[in-house]
Coordinates of C-alpha atoms in Angstrom, one line a residue:
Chain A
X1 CA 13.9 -37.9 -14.2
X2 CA 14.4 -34.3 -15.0
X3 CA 12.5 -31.1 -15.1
X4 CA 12.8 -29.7 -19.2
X5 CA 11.8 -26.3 -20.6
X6 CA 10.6 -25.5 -23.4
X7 CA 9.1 -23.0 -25.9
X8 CA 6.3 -22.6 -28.3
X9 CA 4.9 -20.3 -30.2
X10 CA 1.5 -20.0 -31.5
X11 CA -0.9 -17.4 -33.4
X12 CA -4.4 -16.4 -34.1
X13 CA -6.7 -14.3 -36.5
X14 CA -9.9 -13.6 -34.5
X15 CA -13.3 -12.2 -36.4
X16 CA -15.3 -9.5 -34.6
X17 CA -19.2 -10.7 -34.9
X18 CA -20.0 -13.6 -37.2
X19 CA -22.8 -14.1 -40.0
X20 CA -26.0 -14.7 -38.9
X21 CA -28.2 -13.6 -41.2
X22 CA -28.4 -9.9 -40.2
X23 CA -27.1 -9.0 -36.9
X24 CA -28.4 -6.2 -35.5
X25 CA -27.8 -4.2 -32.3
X26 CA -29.9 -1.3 -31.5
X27 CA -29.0 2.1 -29.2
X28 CA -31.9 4.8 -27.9
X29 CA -30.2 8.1 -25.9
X30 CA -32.1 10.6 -24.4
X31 CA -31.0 13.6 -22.2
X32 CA -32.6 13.5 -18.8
X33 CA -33.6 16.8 -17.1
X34 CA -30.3 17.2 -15.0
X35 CA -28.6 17.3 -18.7
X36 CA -27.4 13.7 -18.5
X37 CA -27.7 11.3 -21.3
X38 CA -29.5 7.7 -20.5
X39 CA -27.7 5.4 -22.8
X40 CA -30.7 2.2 -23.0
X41 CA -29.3 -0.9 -24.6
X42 CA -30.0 -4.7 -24.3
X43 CA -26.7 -5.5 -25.2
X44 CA -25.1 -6.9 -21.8
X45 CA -21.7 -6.4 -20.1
X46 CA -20.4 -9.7 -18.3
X47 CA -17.9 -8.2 -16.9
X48 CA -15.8 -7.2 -19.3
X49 CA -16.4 -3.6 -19.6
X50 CA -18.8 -2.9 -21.8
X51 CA -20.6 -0.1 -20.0
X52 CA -17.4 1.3 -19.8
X53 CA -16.1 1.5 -23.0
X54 CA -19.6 2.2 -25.3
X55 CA -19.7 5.2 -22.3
X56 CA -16.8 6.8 -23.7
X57 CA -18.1 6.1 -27.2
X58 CA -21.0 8.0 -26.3
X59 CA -19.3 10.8 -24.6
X60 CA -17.0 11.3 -27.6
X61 CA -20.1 11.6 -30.2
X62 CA -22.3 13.4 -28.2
X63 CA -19.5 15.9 -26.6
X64 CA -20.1 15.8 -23.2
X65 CA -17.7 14.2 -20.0
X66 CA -17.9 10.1 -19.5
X67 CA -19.8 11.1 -16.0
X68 CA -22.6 12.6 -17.9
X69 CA -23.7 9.4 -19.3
X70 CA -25.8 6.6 -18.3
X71 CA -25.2 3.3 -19.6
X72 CA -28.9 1.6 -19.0
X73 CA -28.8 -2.5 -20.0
X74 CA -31.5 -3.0 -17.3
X75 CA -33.8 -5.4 -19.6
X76 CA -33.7 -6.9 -22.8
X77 CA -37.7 -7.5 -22.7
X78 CA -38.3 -3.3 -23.2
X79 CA -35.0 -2.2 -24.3
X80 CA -33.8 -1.8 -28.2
X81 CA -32.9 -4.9 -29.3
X82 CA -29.9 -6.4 -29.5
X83 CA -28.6 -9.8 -30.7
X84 CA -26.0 -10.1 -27.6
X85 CA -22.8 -10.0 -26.2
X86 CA -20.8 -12.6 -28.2
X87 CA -18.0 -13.4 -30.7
X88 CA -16.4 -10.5 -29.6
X89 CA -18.9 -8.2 -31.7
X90 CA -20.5 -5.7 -28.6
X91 CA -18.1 -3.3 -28.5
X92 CA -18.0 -2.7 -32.2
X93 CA -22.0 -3.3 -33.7
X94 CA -23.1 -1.4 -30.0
X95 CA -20.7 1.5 -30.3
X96 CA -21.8 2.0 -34.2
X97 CA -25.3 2.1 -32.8
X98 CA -24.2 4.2 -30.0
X99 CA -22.3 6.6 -33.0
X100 CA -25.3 6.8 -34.6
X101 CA -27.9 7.4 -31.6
X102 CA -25.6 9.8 -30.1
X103 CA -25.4 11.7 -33.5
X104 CA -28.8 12.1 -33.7
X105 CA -29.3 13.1 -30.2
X106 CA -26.3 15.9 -30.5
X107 CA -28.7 17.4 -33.8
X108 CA -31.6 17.8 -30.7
X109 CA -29.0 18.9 -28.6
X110 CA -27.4 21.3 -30.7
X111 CA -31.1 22.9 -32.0
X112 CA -32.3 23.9 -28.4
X113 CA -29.0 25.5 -28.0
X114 CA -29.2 27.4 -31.1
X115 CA -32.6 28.5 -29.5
X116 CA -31.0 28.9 -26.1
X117 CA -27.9 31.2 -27.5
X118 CA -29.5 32.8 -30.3
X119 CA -27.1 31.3 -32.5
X120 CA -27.3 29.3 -36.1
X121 CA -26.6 25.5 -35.2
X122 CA -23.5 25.5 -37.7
X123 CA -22.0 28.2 -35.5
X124 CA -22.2 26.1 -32.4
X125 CA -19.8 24.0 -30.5
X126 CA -19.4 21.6 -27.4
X127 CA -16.2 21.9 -25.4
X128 CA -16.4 18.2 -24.5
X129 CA -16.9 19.3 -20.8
X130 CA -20.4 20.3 -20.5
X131 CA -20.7 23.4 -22.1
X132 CA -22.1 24.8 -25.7
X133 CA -20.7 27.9 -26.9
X134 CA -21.2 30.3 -30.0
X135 CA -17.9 30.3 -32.0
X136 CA -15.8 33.3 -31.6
X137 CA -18.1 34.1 -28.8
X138 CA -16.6 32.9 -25.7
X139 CA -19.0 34.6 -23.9
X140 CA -21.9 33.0 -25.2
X141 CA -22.3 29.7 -23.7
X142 CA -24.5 27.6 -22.3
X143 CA -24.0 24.7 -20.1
X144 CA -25.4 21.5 -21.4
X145 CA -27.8 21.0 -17.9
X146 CA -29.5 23.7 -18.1
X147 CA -30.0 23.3 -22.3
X148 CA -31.6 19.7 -21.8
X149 CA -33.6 21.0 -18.8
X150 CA -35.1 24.2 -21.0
X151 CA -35.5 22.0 -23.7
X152 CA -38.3 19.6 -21.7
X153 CA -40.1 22.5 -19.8
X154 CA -39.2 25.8 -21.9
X155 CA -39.2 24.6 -25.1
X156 CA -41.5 21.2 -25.4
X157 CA -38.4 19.0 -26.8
X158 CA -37.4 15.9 -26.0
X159 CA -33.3 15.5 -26.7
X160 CA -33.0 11.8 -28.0
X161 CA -31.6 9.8 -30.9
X162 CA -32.3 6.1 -32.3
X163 CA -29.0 4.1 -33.4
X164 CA -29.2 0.5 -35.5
X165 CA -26.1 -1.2 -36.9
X166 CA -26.2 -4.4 -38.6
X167 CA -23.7 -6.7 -40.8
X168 CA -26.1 -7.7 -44.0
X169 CA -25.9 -11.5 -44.3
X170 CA -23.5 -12.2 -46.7
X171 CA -24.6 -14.7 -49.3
X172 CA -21.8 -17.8 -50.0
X173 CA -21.2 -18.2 -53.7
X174 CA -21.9 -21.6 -54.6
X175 CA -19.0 -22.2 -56.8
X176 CA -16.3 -20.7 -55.0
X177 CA -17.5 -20.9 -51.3
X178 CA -16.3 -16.9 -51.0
X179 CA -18.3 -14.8 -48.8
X180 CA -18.0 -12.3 -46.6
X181 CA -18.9 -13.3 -42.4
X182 CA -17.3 -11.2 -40.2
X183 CA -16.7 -7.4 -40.1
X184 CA -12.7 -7.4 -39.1
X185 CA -10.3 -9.3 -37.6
X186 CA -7.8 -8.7 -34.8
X187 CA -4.4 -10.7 -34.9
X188 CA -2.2 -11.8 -31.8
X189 CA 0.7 -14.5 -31.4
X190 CA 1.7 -15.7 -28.2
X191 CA 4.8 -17.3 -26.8
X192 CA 4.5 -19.6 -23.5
X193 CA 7.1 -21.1 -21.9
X194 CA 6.8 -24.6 -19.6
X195 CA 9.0 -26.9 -17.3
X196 CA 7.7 -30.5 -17.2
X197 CA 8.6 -32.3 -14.2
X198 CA 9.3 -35.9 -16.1
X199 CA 8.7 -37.7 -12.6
X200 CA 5.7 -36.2 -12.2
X201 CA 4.0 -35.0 -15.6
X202 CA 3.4 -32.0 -14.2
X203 CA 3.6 -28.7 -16.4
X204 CA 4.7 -25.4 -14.8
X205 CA 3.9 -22.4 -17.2
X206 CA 6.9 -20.1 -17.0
X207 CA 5.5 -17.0 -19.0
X208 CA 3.3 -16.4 -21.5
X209 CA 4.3 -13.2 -24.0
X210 CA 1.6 -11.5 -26.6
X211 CA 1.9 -9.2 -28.9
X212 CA -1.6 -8.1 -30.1
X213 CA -3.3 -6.0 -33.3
X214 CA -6.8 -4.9 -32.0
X215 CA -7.9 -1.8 -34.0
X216 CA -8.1 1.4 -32.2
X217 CA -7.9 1.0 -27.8
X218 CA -11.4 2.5 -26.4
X219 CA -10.0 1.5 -22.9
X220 CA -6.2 0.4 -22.6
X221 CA -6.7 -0.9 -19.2
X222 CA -9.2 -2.9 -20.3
X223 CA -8.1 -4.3 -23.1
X224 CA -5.0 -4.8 -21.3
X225 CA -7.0 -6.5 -18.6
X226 CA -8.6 -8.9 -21.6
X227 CA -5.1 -9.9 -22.3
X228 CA -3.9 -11.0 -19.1
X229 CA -7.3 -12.6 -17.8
X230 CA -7.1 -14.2 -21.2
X231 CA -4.1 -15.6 -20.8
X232 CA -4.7 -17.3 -17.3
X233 CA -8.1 -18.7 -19.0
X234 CA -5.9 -20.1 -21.6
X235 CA -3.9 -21.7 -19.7
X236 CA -6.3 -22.9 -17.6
X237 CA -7.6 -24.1 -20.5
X238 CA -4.9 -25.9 -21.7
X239 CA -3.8 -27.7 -18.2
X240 CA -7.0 -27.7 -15.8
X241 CA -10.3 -27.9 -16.7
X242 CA -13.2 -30.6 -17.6
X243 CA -16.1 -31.1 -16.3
X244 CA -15.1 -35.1 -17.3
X245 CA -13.5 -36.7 -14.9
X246 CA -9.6 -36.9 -15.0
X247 CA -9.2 -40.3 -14.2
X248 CA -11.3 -43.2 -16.0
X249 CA -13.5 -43.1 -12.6
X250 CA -16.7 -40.9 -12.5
X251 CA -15.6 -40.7 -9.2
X252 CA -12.8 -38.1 -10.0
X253 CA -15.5 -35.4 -11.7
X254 CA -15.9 -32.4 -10.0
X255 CA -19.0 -32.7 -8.3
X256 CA -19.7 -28.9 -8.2
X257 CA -17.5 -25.5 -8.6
X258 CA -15.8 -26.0 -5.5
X259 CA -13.9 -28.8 -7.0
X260 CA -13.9 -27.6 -10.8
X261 CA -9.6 -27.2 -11.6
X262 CA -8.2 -24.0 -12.3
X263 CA -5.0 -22.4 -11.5
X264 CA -4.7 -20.1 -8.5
X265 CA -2.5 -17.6 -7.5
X266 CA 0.7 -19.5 -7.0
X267 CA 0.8 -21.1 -10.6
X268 CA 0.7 -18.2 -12.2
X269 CA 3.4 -17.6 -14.7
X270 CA 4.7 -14.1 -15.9
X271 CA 2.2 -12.6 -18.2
X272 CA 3.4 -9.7 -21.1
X273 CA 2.1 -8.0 -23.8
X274 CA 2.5 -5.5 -26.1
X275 CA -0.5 -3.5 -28.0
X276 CA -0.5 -2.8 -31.5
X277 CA -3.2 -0.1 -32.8
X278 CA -4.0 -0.4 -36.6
X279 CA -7.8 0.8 -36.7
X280 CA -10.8 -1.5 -38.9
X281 CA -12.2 0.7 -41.0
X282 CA -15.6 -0.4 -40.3
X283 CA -15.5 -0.4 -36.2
X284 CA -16.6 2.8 -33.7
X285 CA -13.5 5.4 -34.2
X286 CA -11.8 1.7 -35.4
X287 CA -12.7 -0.2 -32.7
X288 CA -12.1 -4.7 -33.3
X289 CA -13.0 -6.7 -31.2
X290 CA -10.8 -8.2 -28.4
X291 CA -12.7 -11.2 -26.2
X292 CA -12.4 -14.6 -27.0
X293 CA -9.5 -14.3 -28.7
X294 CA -7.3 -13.8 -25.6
X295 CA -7.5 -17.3 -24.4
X296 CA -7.0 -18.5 -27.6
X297 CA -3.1 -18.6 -29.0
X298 CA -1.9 -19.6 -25.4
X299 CA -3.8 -22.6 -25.6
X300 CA -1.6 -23.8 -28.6
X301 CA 1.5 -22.2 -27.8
X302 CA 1.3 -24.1 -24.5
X303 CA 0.8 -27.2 -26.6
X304 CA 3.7 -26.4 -28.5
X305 CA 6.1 -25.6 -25.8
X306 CA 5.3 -29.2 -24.0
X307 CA 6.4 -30.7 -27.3
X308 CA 9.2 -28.6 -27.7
X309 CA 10.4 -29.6 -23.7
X310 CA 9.2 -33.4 -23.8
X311 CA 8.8 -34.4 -27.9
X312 CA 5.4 -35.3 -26.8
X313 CA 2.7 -34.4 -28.9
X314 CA -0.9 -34.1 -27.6
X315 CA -3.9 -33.3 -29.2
X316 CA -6.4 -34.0 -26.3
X317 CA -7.6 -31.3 -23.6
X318 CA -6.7 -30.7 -20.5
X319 CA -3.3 -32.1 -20.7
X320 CA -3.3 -33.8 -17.5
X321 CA -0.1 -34.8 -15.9
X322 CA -1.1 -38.4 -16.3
X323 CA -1.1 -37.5 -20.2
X324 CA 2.2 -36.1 -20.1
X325 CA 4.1 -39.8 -18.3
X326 CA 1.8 -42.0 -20.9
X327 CA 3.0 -40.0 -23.6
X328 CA 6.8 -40.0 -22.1
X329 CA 6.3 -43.9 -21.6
X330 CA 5.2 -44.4 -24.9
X331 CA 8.2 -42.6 -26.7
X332 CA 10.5 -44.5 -24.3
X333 CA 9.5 -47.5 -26.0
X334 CA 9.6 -46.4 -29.2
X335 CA 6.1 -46.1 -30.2
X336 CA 5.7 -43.1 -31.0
Chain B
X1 CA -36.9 -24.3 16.3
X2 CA -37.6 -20.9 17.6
X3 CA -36.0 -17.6 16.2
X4 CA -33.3 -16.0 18.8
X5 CA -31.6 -12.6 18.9
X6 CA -27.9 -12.2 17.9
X7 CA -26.1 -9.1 18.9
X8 CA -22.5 -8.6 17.7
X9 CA -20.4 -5.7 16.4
X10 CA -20.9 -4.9 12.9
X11 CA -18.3 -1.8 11.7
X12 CA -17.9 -0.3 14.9
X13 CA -21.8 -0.2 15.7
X14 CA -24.0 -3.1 18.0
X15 CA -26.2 -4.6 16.0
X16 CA -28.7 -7.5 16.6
X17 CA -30.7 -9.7 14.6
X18 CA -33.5 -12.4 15.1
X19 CA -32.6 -15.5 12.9
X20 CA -33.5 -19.0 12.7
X21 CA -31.2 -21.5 14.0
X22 CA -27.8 -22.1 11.4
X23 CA -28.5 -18.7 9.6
X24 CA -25.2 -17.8 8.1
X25 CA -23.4 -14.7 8.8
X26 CA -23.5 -14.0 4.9
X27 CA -27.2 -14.0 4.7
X28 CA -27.4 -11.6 7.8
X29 CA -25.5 -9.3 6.2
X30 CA -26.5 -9.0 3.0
X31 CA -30.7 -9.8 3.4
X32 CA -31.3 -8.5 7.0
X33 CA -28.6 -5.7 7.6
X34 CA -28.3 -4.8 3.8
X35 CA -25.0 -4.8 3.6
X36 CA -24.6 -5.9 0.3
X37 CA -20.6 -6.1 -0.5
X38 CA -20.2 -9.6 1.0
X39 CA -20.9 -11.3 -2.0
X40 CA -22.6 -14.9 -1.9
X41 CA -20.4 -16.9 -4.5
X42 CA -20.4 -20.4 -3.8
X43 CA -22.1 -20.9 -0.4
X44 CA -19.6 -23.6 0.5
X45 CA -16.3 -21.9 1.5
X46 CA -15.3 -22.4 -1.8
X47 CA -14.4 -19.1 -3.6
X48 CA -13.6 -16.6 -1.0
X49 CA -15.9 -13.9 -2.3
X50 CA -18.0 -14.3 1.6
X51 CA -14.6 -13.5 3.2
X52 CA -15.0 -11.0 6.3
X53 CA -12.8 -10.5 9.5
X54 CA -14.0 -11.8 12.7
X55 CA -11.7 -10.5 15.7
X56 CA -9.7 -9.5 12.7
X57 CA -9.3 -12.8 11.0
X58 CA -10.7 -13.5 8.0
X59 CA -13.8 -15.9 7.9
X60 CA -16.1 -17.0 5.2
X61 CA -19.0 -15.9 6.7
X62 CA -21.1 -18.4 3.9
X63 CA -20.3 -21.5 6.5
X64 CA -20.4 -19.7 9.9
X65 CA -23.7 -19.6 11.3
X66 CA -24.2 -16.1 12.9
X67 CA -24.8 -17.5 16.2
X68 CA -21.3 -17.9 16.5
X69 CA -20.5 -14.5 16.1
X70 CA -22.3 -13.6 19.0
X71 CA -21.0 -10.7 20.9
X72 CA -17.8 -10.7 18.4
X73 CA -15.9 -8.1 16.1
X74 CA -17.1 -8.5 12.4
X75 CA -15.8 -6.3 9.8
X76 CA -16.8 -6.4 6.6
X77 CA -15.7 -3.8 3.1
X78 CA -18.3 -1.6 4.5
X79 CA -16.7 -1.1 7.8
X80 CA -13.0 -0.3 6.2
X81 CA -14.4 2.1 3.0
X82 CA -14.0 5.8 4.6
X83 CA -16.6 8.2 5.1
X84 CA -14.6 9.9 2.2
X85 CA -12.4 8.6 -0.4
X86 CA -11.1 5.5 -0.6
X87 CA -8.8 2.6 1.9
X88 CA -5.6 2.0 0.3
X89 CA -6.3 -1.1 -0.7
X90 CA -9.4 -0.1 -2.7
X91 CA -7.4 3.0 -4.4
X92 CA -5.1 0.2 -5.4
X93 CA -7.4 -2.0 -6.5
X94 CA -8.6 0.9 -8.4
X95 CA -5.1 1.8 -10.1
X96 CA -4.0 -1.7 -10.7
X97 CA -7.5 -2.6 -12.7
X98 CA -7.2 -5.2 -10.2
X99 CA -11.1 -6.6 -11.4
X100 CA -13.4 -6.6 -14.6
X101 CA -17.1 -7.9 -13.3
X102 CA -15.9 -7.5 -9.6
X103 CA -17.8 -10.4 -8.2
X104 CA -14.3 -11.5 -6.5
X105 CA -13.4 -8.0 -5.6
X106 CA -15.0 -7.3 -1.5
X107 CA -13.9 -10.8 -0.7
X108 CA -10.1 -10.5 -2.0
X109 CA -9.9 -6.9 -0.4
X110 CA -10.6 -8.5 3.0
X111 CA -8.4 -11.4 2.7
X112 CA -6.0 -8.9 1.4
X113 CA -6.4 -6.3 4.5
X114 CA -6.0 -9.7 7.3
X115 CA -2.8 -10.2 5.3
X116 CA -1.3 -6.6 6.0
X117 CA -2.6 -6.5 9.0
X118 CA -0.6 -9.5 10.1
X119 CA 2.3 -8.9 7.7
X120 CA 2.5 -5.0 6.4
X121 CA 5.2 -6.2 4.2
X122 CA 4.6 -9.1 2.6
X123 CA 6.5 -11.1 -0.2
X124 CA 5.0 -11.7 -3.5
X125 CA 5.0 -15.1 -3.0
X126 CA 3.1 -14.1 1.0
X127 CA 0.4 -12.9 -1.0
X128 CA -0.2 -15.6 -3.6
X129 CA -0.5 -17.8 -0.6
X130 CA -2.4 -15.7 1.3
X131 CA -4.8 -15.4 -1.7
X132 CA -5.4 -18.9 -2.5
X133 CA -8.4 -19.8 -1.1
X134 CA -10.0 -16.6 -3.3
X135 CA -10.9 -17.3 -7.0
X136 CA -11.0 -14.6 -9.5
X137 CA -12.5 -15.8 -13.2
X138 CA -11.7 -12.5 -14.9
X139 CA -8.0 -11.0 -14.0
X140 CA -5.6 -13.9 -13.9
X141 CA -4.9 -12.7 -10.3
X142 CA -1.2 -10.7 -11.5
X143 CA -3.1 -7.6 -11.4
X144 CA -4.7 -8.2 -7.5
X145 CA -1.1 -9.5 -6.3
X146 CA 0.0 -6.2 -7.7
X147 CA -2.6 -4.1 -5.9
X148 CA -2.1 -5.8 -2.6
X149 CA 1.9 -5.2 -3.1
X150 CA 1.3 -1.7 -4.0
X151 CA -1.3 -1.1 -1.1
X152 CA 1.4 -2.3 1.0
X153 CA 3.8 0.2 -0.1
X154 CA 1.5 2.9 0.1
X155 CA 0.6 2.3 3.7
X156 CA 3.9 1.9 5.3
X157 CA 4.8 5.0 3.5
X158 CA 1.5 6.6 5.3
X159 CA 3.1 5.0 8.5
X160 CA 6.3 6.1 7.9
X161 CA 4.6 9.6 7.5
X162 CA 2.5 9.4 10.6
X163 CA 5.9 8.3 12.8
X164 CA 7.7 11.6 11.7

């Protein structure tokens, strides 16, 4: 009996959205009175940091600080419509409708300045902190408050902009089976490294290292955060969970969340990556999308690794420790 | 069975409450006191997110019916956030991106605050130990065993501080 290491090594290509047959999302902004800018989507965040990140779209496009904006998913009954957070697609198809909402709603913004300043729009510029100033004119600004407050009760104007972005279905050509169903790709490869305890069939992941391309970072921690999380659901993945039972009893299901397998805190392994940046030309300031993908490759490269440590090959998920010894037993005797 | 009155300590302040027999702490505190940051995850001491400190050790206050608290010391995320700013364990929450969707978050600061309370410095391994009856879906836990090990730095440095 003996405790073997091991090492494998595994990679993916990930699309951002998928085909089906038109897949829009939709974006509506409009300045409040107070000169902040209500950002009303139906898209939703689970967690991930949606809000977040289309917030710092919209701050870019529009010109104004992060704090300024309102990121308002409240209801997806009355909001703009949206198809939905999956496949990895929110952050790019909502922040191109974001883009384009926000770019309309700067035009409003920008007029009622030009009002505000006596000033041509063309000569008009946001600081990215609030303010609108007449170029060359220091002097001549306006804070962006007291512009979206003038425009409701001096001028009449409502500040807002409408954003839509939607993949076209792509049509498959019947002869060749080409077409066209995502709008990028990111690209990662993972390394993991195991021990398998041969008495026990147990599998300790050492470390998992990635090295990911995933477009242009809105939000390192956050995509750094993806990553890791990623990682633990890939192992978890790849050692714990089922909602079958483990053992040929029903009787060893998990009868609710309480007893659903995952790994805690002390089976953690060491977790690493490293960002690459190589923006989609078709993403918000060459956004891709990173989700899914991040609990993809470790599953494999787990996989791999166990091989590498035991020569067992398995092709069956979760690989349970009782998996591991029928597998050791059966190359012992020379079956496989 | 009839309704009684519960009074314990809630943050430094007495509070009471008129509940029905087995009432959990939990519900108390979130739908009769409003105190919203003890979260309600599993109701069966499963997950951790219910945790709160009772006489300073931590609880989950989804299986403890609130009669049992009676004239006791609860403290929940409420009763540790400052007036202004932040405690050191949520700044380092904060600066390790020690959540995504959060859910976890209130119940692994209060296990984490019992830790260094008992233990101010703590091995990494004290902490993963300390942490395991919490589950986190989003982080893969390295980040919150970072925050608790940086939290820990940064408040026996405050000590340290304080003593000179």
């Amino acid at each position: 009996m003996a405790r073997l290491r091991g090492t494998g090594i595994a990679a993916v290509n990930y699309p951002t959205g998928m085909n089906l047959g038109g897949d829009p999302s939709q974006a509506l902004i409009h300045a409040t009175t107070s000169g902040s800018f209500v950002v009303s989507l139906s898209a939703t965040d689970l967690g991930q940091g949606l809000r977040t990140a289309i917030g710092q779209i919209a701050a870019e496009t529009l010109g104004v600080e992060y704090d300024q904006i309102v990121i308002d998913t409240a209801d997806t009954d009355t909001g703009p419509h949206d198809m939905g957070t999956y496949a990895s697609r929110a952050t790019h198809r909502v922040g191109n409708a974001v883009i384009a909402a926000a770019t309309e709603a700067r035009g409003d913004l920008l007029n009622v300045a030009a009002l505000e300043l006596d000033a041509a729009v063309d000569d008009l510029e946001l600081d990215g902190h609030g303010n609108v100033t007449v170029k060359g004119a220091p002097a001549r600004t306006a804070k962006l408050a007291d512009v979206a407050a003038n425009a409701q009760f001096k001028y009449g104007r409502m500040i807002a902009g409408r954003g839509s972005f939607m993949k076209p279905k792509s049509p498959v050509d019947p002869e060749t089976g080409a077409m066209d169903p995502d709008s990028t790709e990111a690209h990662a490869c993972t390394v993991a490294e195991v021990e398998v305890d041969t008495e026990t069939g147990e599998v300790a992941v050492l470390s998992i290292r990635s090295a990911y391309e995933v477009g242009r970072q809105v939000n390192p921690a956050l995509v750094q955060g993806q990553i890791v999380g990623g990682a633990w659901m890939g192992m978890s993945h790849a050692l714990y969970e089922t909602t079958a039972p483990y053992y040929p009893a029903v009787d060893h299901s998990p009868k609710d969340f309480s007893e659903y397998l995952m790994p805690g805190t002390l089976e953690m392994p060491e977790i690493e990556c490293v960002v690459l940046e190589v923006p989609s030309s078709n993403g918000p300031y060459g956004v891709k999308g990173i989700g899914e993908m991040t609990a993809n490759s470790p599953i494999p490269a787990i996989i791999n690794a166990i091989y590498h440590a035991t020569g067992v090959r398995i092709d069956d998920l979760p690989v349970t420790p009782e998996k591991i010894l029928l597998g050791l037993e059966a190359k012992h005797r020379g079956l496989s | 069975m009839a309704s009684t009155i519960v009074t314990f300590e809630l943050g430094g302040r007495e509070v009471e409450v008129m509940v029905k027999p087995m009432t959990t702490l939990q519900s108390v505190l979130r739908n009769q006191l409003g105190f919203t940051a003890t979260k309600e995850g599993c109701r069966q001491g499963g997950c951790g997110s219910c945790t709160v400190l009772v006489n300073g050790e931590p609880m989950m206050s989804c299986l403890l019916p609130v009669e049992d608290v009676a004239g006791q010391r609860v403290t929940t995320l409420e009763s540790i956030t400052p007036a202004e700013g932040l405690h050191p364990l949520q700044r380092a929450f904060l600066d390790a991106n020690a959540f995504q969707c959060g859910y976890c978050t209130p119940g692994m600061v209060m296990i984490s605050k019992a830790l260094l309370d008992h233990d101010p410095a703590p091995s990494d391994d004290d902490i993963r130990q300390a942490l395991t009856g919490n589950i986190c879906r989003c982080t893969g836990y390295r980040p919150i065993v970072r925050a608790v090990q940086a939290a820990a730095e940064a408040m026996s440095d405050d000590a340290g501080e304080q003593a000179r």
